[in-house]
Amino acid sequence: MDPAESAKAEAISAYEAYWRELPKAYAVPSLEGTELQRYTAAEALAKAQAGVANLKTLGQIMTGAPVLTNPTVTNAELDKKTPSVTISACLDVVPWKVIQKDTGKPAPLPSTRATKYVVIALVERWDDGWKVLKSTPHGDQPC
């Protein structure tokens, strides 16, 4: 595999790991015991921390996990000082449930919320590996 294809595959692998680790954090809710900080930085890490804090405040946890399909590199800038790629994928959040911790019942969610939509991520190669800097949901773009 040529270095560019290898780099893209590593970036996709890091993004998939991010989506494996985020549900673990939201299930507790805490970043402790997850490898989220290994795969995220900047805005993506801040959003994960805010998500955990919000769940704690609301007395909620999340069970199950979203399903990420067809992660594809749509842009690659591998010759920069800090190489980066943009990844587009489809995220299905139907299997990922918000639960009231005290009752174990599902939390009410807006009936209009998008459940399967495009997510766009910015992933950079740092000294210790690829990191998701930003993962932006596009609820107006079903997939």
Coordinates of C-alpha atoms in Angstrom, one line a residue:
M1 CA 0.0 0.0 0.0
D2 CA 1.4 3.4 -0.9
P3 CA 2.0 5.9 2.0
A4 CA -0.9 8.1 1.1
E5 CA -3.4 5.2 1.1
S6 CA -1.9 3.9 4.3
A7 CA -2.3 7.3 6.0
K8 CA -5.9 7.5 4.9
A9 CA -6.6 4.0 6.3
E10 CA -5.0 5.0 9.6
A11 CA -7.1 8.2 9.8
I12 CA -10.3 6.2 9.1
S13 CA -9.2 3.7 11.7
A14 CA -8.8 6.5 14.3
Y15 CA -12.2 7.9 13.4
E16 CA -13.8 4.5 13.8
A17 CA -12.1 4.1 17.2
Y18 CA -13.5 7.5 18.2
W19 CA -17.0 6.2 17.5
R20 CA -16.2 3.0 19.5
E21 CA -14.9 5.0 22.5
L22 CA -17.5 7.8 22.6
P23 CA -20.5 5.5 23.5
K24 CA -18.3 4.0 26.3
A25 CA -17.9 7.5 27.8
Y26 CA -21.6 8.3 27.4
A27 CA -22.7 5.0 29.0
V28 CA -21.0 5.9 32.3
P29 CA -21.0 9.1 31.8
S30 CA -17.2 9.7 32.2
L31 CA -14.1 9.8 30.0
E32 CA -12.4 7.7 32.6
G33 CA -11.9 4.1 31.4
T34 CA -12.1 5.1 27.7
E35 CA -9.4 5.7 25.2
L36 CA -11.2 8.8 23.9
Q37 CA -8.3 11.1 24.7
R38 CA -6.0 8.9 22.6
Y39 CA -8.2 9.5 19.5
T40 CA -9.5 13.1 20.0
A41 CA -8.3 16.6 20.6
A42 CA -9.5 20.2 20.3
E43 CA -13.2 20.6 19.5
A44 CA -14.0 16.9 19.3
L45 CA -12.6 16.3 22.8
A46 CA -14.3 19.4 24.2
K47 CA -17.6 18.2 22.7
A48 CA -17.2 14.8 24.3
Q49 CA -16.4 16.3 27.7
A50 CA -19.4 18.6 27.3
G51 CA -21.6 15.7 26.3
V52 CA -20.5 13.7 29.4
A53 CA -21.1 16.7 31.7
N54 CA -24.5 17.3 30.1
L55 CA -25.6 13.7 30.6
K56 CA -24.4 13.9 34.3
T57 CA -26.4 17.1 34.8
L58 CA -29.5 15.6 33.3
G59 CA -29.1 12.3 35.2
Q60 CA -28.9 10.4 31.9
I61 CA -26.7 7.7 30.3
M62 CA -26.6 6.4 26.8
T63 CA -26.9 2.7 26.0
G64 CA -26.1 0.9 22.8
A65 CA -23.9 2.6 20.2
P66 CA -24.3 4.4 16.9
V67 CA -23.4 2.7 13.7
L68 CA -20.8 4.3 11.4
T69 CA -20.9 3.2 7.8
N70 CA -18.9 4.0 4.7
P71 CA -16.2 6.2 6.2
T72 CA -14.5 7.8 3.1
V73 CA -11.7 10.2 2.9
T74 CA -13.0 13.2 0.8
N75 CA -9.9 15.4 1.2
A76 CA -6.3 14.7 2.1
E77 CA -3.5 17.1 2.8
L78 CA -0.7 14.8 3.7
D79 CA 2.2 17.0 2.7
K80 CA 1.5 19.7 5.3
K81 CA 3.6 20.0 8.5
T82 CA 0.6 18.4 10.3
P83 CA -1.0 16.0 7.8
S84 CA -4.8 16.0 7.8
V85 CA -7.8 14.3 6.1
T86 CA -11.5 15.0 5.9
I87 CA -13.7 12.0 6.3
S88 CA -17.3 11.7 5.4
A89 CA -19.5 8.9 6.8
C90 CA -23.0 7.9 7.6
L91 CA -24.0 7.7 11.2
D92 CA -27.1 5.8 12.4
V93 CA -28.0 6.8 16.0
V94 CA -31.2 4.7 16.2
P95 CA -29.4 1.9 18.3
W96 CA -27.9 4.6 20.7
K97 CA -30.5 5.3 23.4
V98 CA -30.7 8.1 25.9
I99 CA -31.9 6.6 29.3
Q100 CA -32.9 8.3 32.6
K101 CA -30.4 6.8 35.0
D102 CA -32.8 6.7 38.0
T103 CA -35.7 5.1 36.2
G104 CA -34.0 3.2 33.4
K105 CA -36.7 4.6 31.1
P106 CA -35.9 6.2 27.7
A107 CA -35.5 10.0 27.8
P108 CA -38.0 11.9 25.7
L109 CA -36.4 13.0 22.4
P110 CA -37.8 15.3 19.7
S111 CA -39.8 13.4 17.1
T112 CA -38.2 15.5 14.5
R113 CA -34.6 14.6 15.3
A114 CA -32.5 13.1 12.6
T115 CA -31.5 9.5 13.2
K116 CA -29.3 8.6 10.2
Y117 CA -27.2 11.4 8.7
V118 CA -23.9 12.4 7.2
V119 CA -21.0 13.2 9.6
I120 CA -17.9 15.1 8.4
A121 CA -14.7 14.8 10.4
L122 CA -11.3 16.5 10.4
V123 CA -8.6 14.2 11.5
E124 CA -4.9 15.2 11.9
R125 CA -1.7 13.1 12.4
W126 CA 0.0 14.1 15.6
D127 CA 3.2 12.7 17.0
D128 CA 1.2 10.0 19.0
G129 CA -1.1 9.1 16.1
W130 CA -4.2 10.3 14.2
K131 CA -6.6 12.4 16.2
V132 CA -10.2 13.5 15.5
L133 CA -10.3 17.3 15.9
K134 CA -13.8 17.9 14.7
S135 CA -16.8 15.7 13.9
T136 CA -19.7 17.6 12.6
P137 CA -23.2 16.0 12.3
H138 CA -25.2 17.1 9.3
G139 CA -28.7 16.2 10.4
D140 CA -30.1 17.9 7.3
Q141 CA -28.3 15.3 5.1
P142 CA -29.9 11.9 5.4
C143 CA -27.9 8.9 4.2

